[in-house]
Coordinates of C-alpha atoms in Angstrom, one line a residue:
M1 CA 41.2 68.7 -29.6
E2 CA 38.0 70.1 -31.1
P3 CA 36.0 71.8 -28.4
S4 CA 33.0 69.6 -27.6
R5 CA 29.8 70.8 -29.0
T6 CA 27.0 71.4 -26.5
S7 CA 23.6 69.9 -27.5
R8 CA 21.8 73.0 -26.3
P9 CA 24.3 75.9 -25.9
A10 CA 23.4 78.7 -23.7
T11 CA 22.7 81.0 -26.6
P12 CA 22.4 84.7 -25.6
P13 CA 19.3 86.6 -26.5
V14 CA 19.8 88.2 -30.0
H15 CA 17.7 91.1 -31.2
D16 CA 15.8 91.0 -34.4
A17 CA 18.7 91.6 -36.7
L18 CA 16.7 92.9 -39.6
A19 CA 14.3 95.3 -37.8
S20 CA 16.2 97.4 -40.3
S21 CA 18.7 96.0 -42.8
V22 CA 21.4 97.9 -41.0
P23 CA 20.7 97.6 -37.3
L24 CA 21.9 100.3 -34.8
F25 CA 24.3 99.4 -32.1
D26 CA 25.4 101.2 -29.0
P27 CA 29.0 102.3 -29.8
S28 CA 29.9 102.3 -26.1
Q29 CA 29.5 98.5 -26.2
L30 CA 32.1 97.9 -28.9
P31 CA 33.8 94.5 -28.2
L32 CA 37.2 95.8 -27.1
R33 CA 39.3 96.1 -24.0
T34 CA 42.0 98.7 -24.4
W35 CA 43.0 97.4 -27.8
C36 CA 41.7 99.6 -30.7
E37 CA 40.0 102.1 -28.4
G38 CA 38.6 105.0 -30.3
S39 CA 37.7 102.8 -33.3
R40 CA 34.6 103.2 -35.4
E41 CA 32.0 100.4 -35.4
D42 CA 30.9 98.4 -38.4
A43 CA 27.3 99.4 -39.1
V44 CA 26.0 95.9 -39.9
T45 CA 27.8 93.8 -37.2
G46 CA 28.5 96.3 -34.4
L47 CA 32.1 95.1 -34.3
V48 CA 35.3 97.1 -34.7
A49 CA 35.5 98.3 -38.3
F50 CA 38.4 96.7 -40.1
P51 CA 40.3 99.8 -41.2
D52 CA 40.6 100.9 -37.6
F53 CA 41.5 97.4 -36.4
H54 CA 44.2 97.2 -39.0
S55 CA 45.6 100.6 -38.0
H56 CA 45.7 99.9 -34.2
I57 CA 46.4 96.2 -33.9
P58 CA 50.1 96.1 -35.1
R59 CA 51.2 98.3 -32.2
C60 CA 49.0 96.4 -29.7
L61 CA 50.3 93.0 -30.8
A62 CA 53.9 94.0 -30.8
A63 CA 53.7 95.5 -27.3
A64 CA 52.0 92.4 -25.8
L65 CA 54.5 90.1 -27.4
A66 CA 57.4 92.2 -26.1
E67 CA 56.0 91.8 -22.6
G68 CA 56.1 88.0 -23.0
R69 CA 52.4 87.6 -23.3
L70 CA 50.5 84.9 -25.4
V71 CA 48.3 86.3 -28.1
A72 CA 45.5 84.5 -29.9
L73 CA 44.5 85.4 -33.4
A74 CA 41.3 83.8 -34.8
I75 CA 39.3 84.4 -38.0
G76 CA 35.8 83.2 -38.4
D77 CA 34.0 82.7 -41.7
V78 CA 30.3 82.0 -42.3
D79 CA 29.9 78.7 -44.1
G80 CA 27.8 78.8 -47.2
L81 CA 26.5 82.4 -46.9
K82 CA 26.2 82.9 -50.6
D83 CA 24.0 79.7 -51.0
H84 CA 21.9 80.8 -48.0
V85 CA 21.3 84.3 -49.5
E86 CA 20.4 82.8 -52.9
L87 CA 18.0 80.3 -51.4
T88 CA 16.3 83.0 -49.2
N89 CA 15.9 85.3 -52.2
S90 CA 14.3 82.5 -54.2
T91 CA 11.9 81.4 -51.5
D92 CA 11.1 84.6 -49.5
P93 CA 9.2 87.3 -51.5
S94 CA 10.2 90.0 -49.0
S95 CA 13.9 89.3 -49.3
Y96 CA 16.0 90.8 -52.0
G97 CA 19.7 91.6 -52.6
H98 CA 21.9 91.0 -49.6
L99 CA 19.3 91.5 -46.9
A100 CA 19.5 87.8 -45.8
G101 CA 23.3 88.2 -45.6
N102 CA 23.0 91.3 -43.5
E103 CA 20.7 89.4 -41.1
V104 CA 23.2 86.7 -40.7
M105 CA 26.1 89.1 -40.1
A106 CA 24.1 91.2 -37.7
T107 CA 23.5 88.1 -35.7
V108 CA 27.1 87.1 -35.9
G109 CA 28.1 90.5 -34.5
A110 CA 25.6 90.5 -31.7
T111 CA 26.5 87.0 -30.6
A112 CA 30.3 87.8 -30.8
R113 CA 29.7 91.0 -28.7
T114 CA 27.9 89.0 -26.0
W115 CA 30.6 86.3 -26.0
F116 CA 33.4 88.9 -25.8
R117 CA 31.8 90.5 -22.7
E118 CA 32.0 87.1 -20.9
Q119 CA 35.7 86.5 -21.6
P120 CA 38.4 87.3 -19.0
F121 CA 40.5 89.3 -21.5
D122 CA 42.4 92.3 -20.3
F123 CA 43.4 93.2 -23.8
G124 CA 41.6 92.2 -27.0
C125 CA 38.9 93.0 -29.5
V126 CA 36.6 91.6 -32.2
A127 CA 36.5 93.2 -35.6
T128 CA 35.1 92.7 -39.1
F129 CA 37.1 91.2 -41.9
G130 CA 35.7 91.1 -45.4
G131 CA 32.0 90.7 -46.0
D132 CA 31.4 87.5 -43.9
E133 CA 34.4 87.2 -41.6
V134 CA 35.3 88.3 -38.1
I135 CA 38.7 88.6 -36.4
I136 CA 39.3 88.0 -32.8
A137 CA 42.6 89.2 -31.3
A138 CA 43.3 88.9 -27.5
V139 CA 46.0 88.4 -24.9
V140 CA 45.2 85.0 -23.4
D141 CA 46.5 83.0 -20.4
G142 CA 46.6 79.6 -22.2
A143 CA 46.2 78.1 -25.6
D144 CA 43.9 75.3 -24.5
A145 CA 41.5 77.6 -22.6
F146 CA 41.1 80.0 -25.5
H147 CA 40.5 77.0 -27.9
Q148 CA 37.7 75.8 -25.7
A149 CA 36.3 79.4 -25.4
L150 CA 36.3 79.7 -29.1
G151 CA 34.3 76.4 -29.3
V152 CA 31.6 78.1 -27.1
L153 CA 31.3 80.9 -29.6
R154 CA 31.2 78.5 -32.5
D155 CA 28.3 76.6 -30.8
W156 CA 26.4 79.8 -29.9
L157 CA 26.6 80.9 -33.6
G158 CA 25.5 77.5 -34.8
A159 CA 22.4 77.7 -32.6
A160 CA 21.6 81.3 -33.5
L161 CA 22.1 81.1 -37.3
P162 CA 20.7 79.1 -40.2
V163 CA 24.3 78.3 -41.2
T164 CA 27.5 77.4 -39.4
V165 CA 30.7 79.4 -38.8
S166 CA 34.2 77.9 -39.2
F167 CA 37.3 79.4 -37.5
A168 CA 41.0 79.3 -37.9
L169 CA 43.3 80.0 -35.1
T170 CA 47.0 80.6 -34.2
F171 CA 48.9 81.5 -31.1
V172 CA 51.8 83.9 -31.1
T173 CA 54.6 84.5 -28.6
A174 CA 57.7 86.6 -28.4
R175 CA 59.7 83.8 -30.2
D176 CA 57.7 84.6 -33.3
L177 CA 58.8 88.2 -33.5
P178 CA 61.0 89.0 -36.5
I179 CA 64.7 89.4 -35.8
E180 CA 65.1 92.1 -38.5
R181 CA 62.8 95.0 -37.8
K182 CA 62.9 97.5 -40.6
R183 CA 60.6 100.5 -40.9
G184 CA 57.0 99.4 -40.9
W185 CA 57.8 95.9 -39.6
K186 CA 54.8 95.9 -37.2
H187 CA 52.3 96.1 -40.0
T188 CA 54.2 93.6 -42.1
F189 CA 54.4 91.2 -39.2
T190 CA 50.7 91.5 -38.5
N191 CA 49.7 91.1 -42.1
T192 CA 51.8 87.9 -42.3
L193 CA 50.1 86.5 -39.2
L194 CA 46.6 87.3 -40.6
A195 CA 47.5 85.8 -43.9
V196 CA 48.5 82.5 -42.3
V197 CA 45.3 82.3 -40.3
D198 CA 43.1 83.2 -43.3
R199 CA 44.8 80.7 -45.6
T200 CA 44.4 78.0 -42.9
L201 CA 40.7 78.7 -42.8
F202 CA 40.2 78.5 -46.5
T203 CA 42.5 75.5 -46.8
H204 CA 40.2 73.5 -44.5
K205 CA 37.1 74.9 -46.1
A206 CA 38.3 73.7 -49.5
A207 CA 39.2 70.3 -48.0
R208 CA 35.7 70.1 -46.5
R209 CA 34.0 70.9 -49.7
A210 CA 36.1 68.3 -51.6
G211 CA 35.4 65.6 -49.0
G212 CA 31.8 66.5 -48.3
G213 CA 32.5 67.2 -44.6
T214 CA 30.5 69.5 -42.3
G215 CA 31.3 73.1 -41.4
G216 CA 31.6 74.7 -38.0
I217 CA 35.2 73.5 -37.4
I218 CA 38.1 75.2 -35.6
A219 CA 41.4 74.7 -37.5
V220 CA 44.7 75.5 -35.7
T221 CA 48.1 76.3 -37.2
R222 CA 51.5 77.8 -36.3
P223 CA 52.7 81.1 -37.8
H224 CA 55.2 80.9 -40.6
T225 CA 57.5 83.6 -39.3
S226 CA 61.3 83.9 -39.2
G227 CA 61.4 84.9 -35.6
S228 CA 63.9 84.7 -32.9
G229 CA 62.6 81.2 -32.0
S230 CA 64.7 79.3 -34.5
E231 CA 63.8 75.9 -35.9
E232 CA 66.4 74.3 -33.6
A233 CA 64.8 75.8 -30.5
G234 CA 61.2 75.1 -31.6
P235 CA 58.1 77.2 -30.8
D236 CA 57.2 78.3 -27.3
P237 CA 55.3 75.5 -25.6
L238 CA 52.7 78.0 -24.5
A239 CA 51.6 78.4 -28.2
L240 CA 51.0 74.7 -28.7
L241 CA 47.8 72.7 -27.9
P242 CA 47.9 69.2 -26.4
L243 CA 47.4 66.3 -28.7
P244 CA 43.8 65.0 -28.8
T245 CA 42.8 62.4 -26.2
G246 CA 39.8 60.1 -25.9
P247 CA 37.0 61.0 -28.3
D248 CA 38.4 64.5 -29.1
T249 CA 39.0 65.7 -32.6
L250 CA 41.5 68.4 -33.6
H251 CA 41.6 70.1 -37.0
V252 CA 45.0 71.5 -37.9
V253 CA 47.1 72.8 -40.8
A254 CA 50.5 71.1 -40.5
R255 CA 53.7 72.6 -41.9
P256 CA 56.0 70.3 -43.9
G257 CA 59.6 69.9 -42.8
R258 CA 62.6 67.6 -43.2
L259 CA 64.9 66.0 -40.7
G260 CA 67.8 63.8 -41.6
G261 CA 66.4 63.4 -45.1
R262 CA 63.0 62.3 -43.9
G263 CA 59.8 64.2 -44.5
F264 CA 57.6 65.3 -41.5
L265 CA 54.5 67.3 -40.8
L266 CA 54.9 69.7 -37.9
L267 CA 51.7 69.9 -35.9
P268 CA 50.6 73.0 -33.8
C269 CA 50.7 70.7 -30.8
R270 CA 53.0 69.7 -27.9
G271 CA 55.0 66.6 -28.6
P272 CA 54.5 63.4 -26.6
A273 CA 56.9 62.7 -23.8
G274 CA 59.4 59.8 -24.2
Q275 CA 60.8 58.0 -27.1
R276 CA 57.8 55.8 -27.9
G277 CA 55.7 58.6 -29.3
A278 CA 51.9 58.6 -29.4
Q279 CA 49.5 57.0 -31.9
L280 CA 47.2 59.2 -33.8
R281 CA 44.5 58.5 -36.4
V282 CA 45.1 61.1 -39.1
T283 CA 42.8 62.0 -42.0
F284 CA 44.7 63.5 -44.9
P285 CA 43.4 65.9 -47.6
T286 CA 42.7 62.9 -49.9
D287 CA 40.2 61.7 -47.3
T288 CA 42.3 58.7 -46.5
A289 CA 42.9 57.9 -42.8
K290 CA 45.7 56.0 -41.3
T291 CA 47.2 55.4 -37.9
V292 CA 50.6 57.0 -37.5
V293 CA 53.0 57.6 -34.6
A294 CA 53.6 61.2 -33.5
Y295 CA 57.0 62.1 -32.1
A296 CA 58.4 65.2 -30.3
L297 CA 60.6 67.3 -32.5
H298 CA 62.1 70.1 -30.4
G299 CA 59.0 69.9 -28.2
Q300 CA 56.6 70.1 -31.1
A301 CA 54.6 67.1 -32.3
A302 CA 55.5 65.8 -35.7
V303 CA 54.3 62.9 -37.9
P304 CA 56.2 61.2 -40.8
Y305 CA 55.0 62.3 -44.2
A306 CA 56.4 60.8 -47.4
A307 CA 54.3 62.8 -50.0
G308 CA 55.9 65.6 -52.0
T309 CA 55.8 69.0 -50.3
E310 CA 57.4 71.1 -53.0
G311 CA 55.6 74.5 -52.9
V312 CA 53.3 73.3 -50.1
T313 CA 53.1 75.6 -47.1
G314 CA 50.4 73.7 -45.2
V315 CA 48.6 70.4 -45.2
P316 CA 45.0 70.2 -43.6
L317 CA 44.7 67.2 -41.2
V318 CA 42.1 65.9 -38.9
L319 CA 43.6 64.3 -35.7
Q320 CA 42.1 61.8 -33.4
A321 CA 43.5 59.8 -30.5
V322 CA 44.1 56.0 -30.8
R323 CA 43.6 53.8 -27.8
D324 CA 46.8 52.1 -26.8
R325 CA 46.3 48.4 -27.4
R326 CA 49.7 47.1 -26.3
P327 CA 49.7 44.6 -23.5
R328 CA 51.8 45.8 -20.5
S329 CA 54.0 42.8 -20.8
M330 CA 55.1 43.7 -24.4
P331 CA 58.8 44.7 -24.6
E332 CA 59.5 48.3 -25.5
D333 CA 61.5 47.5 -28.6
L334 CA 58.8 45.2 -30.0
A335 CA 56.1 47.8 -29.2
D336 CA 58.1 50.5 -31.0
A337 CA 58.7 48.4 -34.0
L338 CA 55.0 47.6 -34.4
E339 CA 54.1 51.3 -34.0
R340 CA 56.6 52.4 -36.6
A341 CA 55.0 49.8 -39.0
G342 CA 51.5 51.0 -38.1
L343 CA 50.4 47.5 -37.1
D344 CA 47.8 46.4 -34.6
W345 CA 49.0 43.7 -32.2
T346 CA 45.5 42.7 -31.3
T347 CA 45.0 41.2 -34.8
V348 CA 47.3 38.4 -33.8
P349 CA 45.6 35.4 -31.9
S350 CA 46.6 35.1 -28.3
H351 CA 48.5 31.8 -28.7
E352 CA 50.6 33.4 -31.5
Q353 CA 51.2 36.4 -29.3
A354 CA 52.6 34.2 -26.6
Q355 CA 54.9 32.4 -29.1
I356 CA 56.3 35.6 -30.5
L357 CA 56.9 37.1 -27.0
H358 CA 58.6 33.9 -25.9
L359 CA 60.9 34.0 -28.9
V360 CA 61.8 37.7 -28.4
T361 CA 62.4 37.5 -24.7
E362 CA 64.5 34.3 -25.0
A363 CA 66.9 35.8 -27.6
G364 CA 70.5 35.2 -26.4
T365 CA 72.1 38.3 -28.1
P366 CA 71.0 41.7 -29.3
E367 CA 71.5 40.7 -32.9
V368 CA 69.3 37.6 -32.5
R369 CA 66.7 39.7 -30.6
A370 CA 66.6 42.3 -33.4
G371 CA 66.2 39.6 -36.0
R372 CA 63.3 38.0 -34.1
I373 CA 61.6 41.4 -33.7
T374 CA 61.9 42.0 -37.5
A375 CA 60.4 38.5 -38.0
A376 CA 57.6 39.3 -35.6
V377 CA 56.7 42.5 -37.4
D378 CA 56.7 40.6 -40.7
A379 CA 54.4 38.0 -39.2
V380 CA 51.9 40.6 -37.9
A381 CA 52.0 42.4 -41.3
T382 CA 51.4 39.1 -43.1
R383 CA 48.4 38.4 -41.0
K384 CA 47.0 41.8 -41.8
G385 CA 47.3 41.0 -45.5
R386 CA 50.2 43.2 -46.3

């Protein structure tokens, strides 16, 4: 679920980022704990410089996973930085070139450093990535807790900046480590993970631009690795978030898959318990929303998906919970049939509900009962206008 946005986040005090266009930071305050020690700092943001991050992090990551720890990898990207710079240059006579961009990134760095100091990480760091991106890598105790903490950083940045910052996130466990480990595998493995997160970020940003949505989201995905955790075993439950509940919203990039000839989208979430599944309101890249039933597939949540997935590695989705409208007296088999058809029982008048329930419960044989359930589903669909 998308971490709730605070109306007035406790934004840390941030220095005047453009006292000079390249502010000076105290190198002893680099946002790192053990990981990437001895790294240089980026002059604009005061974060770990990417070349040093890229040199150190493969060894750090592999060691943590080998110990059975959960690692979070997140990339944040400033939304609309180019438009902000162009607008500032056209309206502020004292601004020129990329000074406005430097100011934004200096504030991003200062805010991220303050946020990092408040986190309980024993191992982790925050580094630069490209001109307007940051990378967070850390050993975490739980996926949900880090997701919420990242929401705090997102809110702090939204309050301190004239633009928003969107994030993409994945969680990695020992099950994701590659089975074949040839020379240089640690860097290859790390690059693969970073590529998955970066593509997730820009997939959602492209969907947002196409649909006219807002920035400042946190999109979650699973790594596309051929690790020791096979498809049959499923991912480690520690690396999965819970499905959204109540008013929560969760942005994800789902991975297409097939089971028994049927198409599914695998969500980076834990699957619901039981055979009934859980209803979700899903918004697809075409900006169409529909209610679907999510099932557990080897412990991972999956939703049916009939669209072609040839060459598609990820589908951006927005997930919301759906209130269960089934009366407690409804039989399980009828409730499941209505869920599979995506039908709302409450659209049927109460007197018709009573008639349908009577016919189903009074069926003398399983065959008659199945036929009456099919007829009931057809009746509800007809009332809905299908």
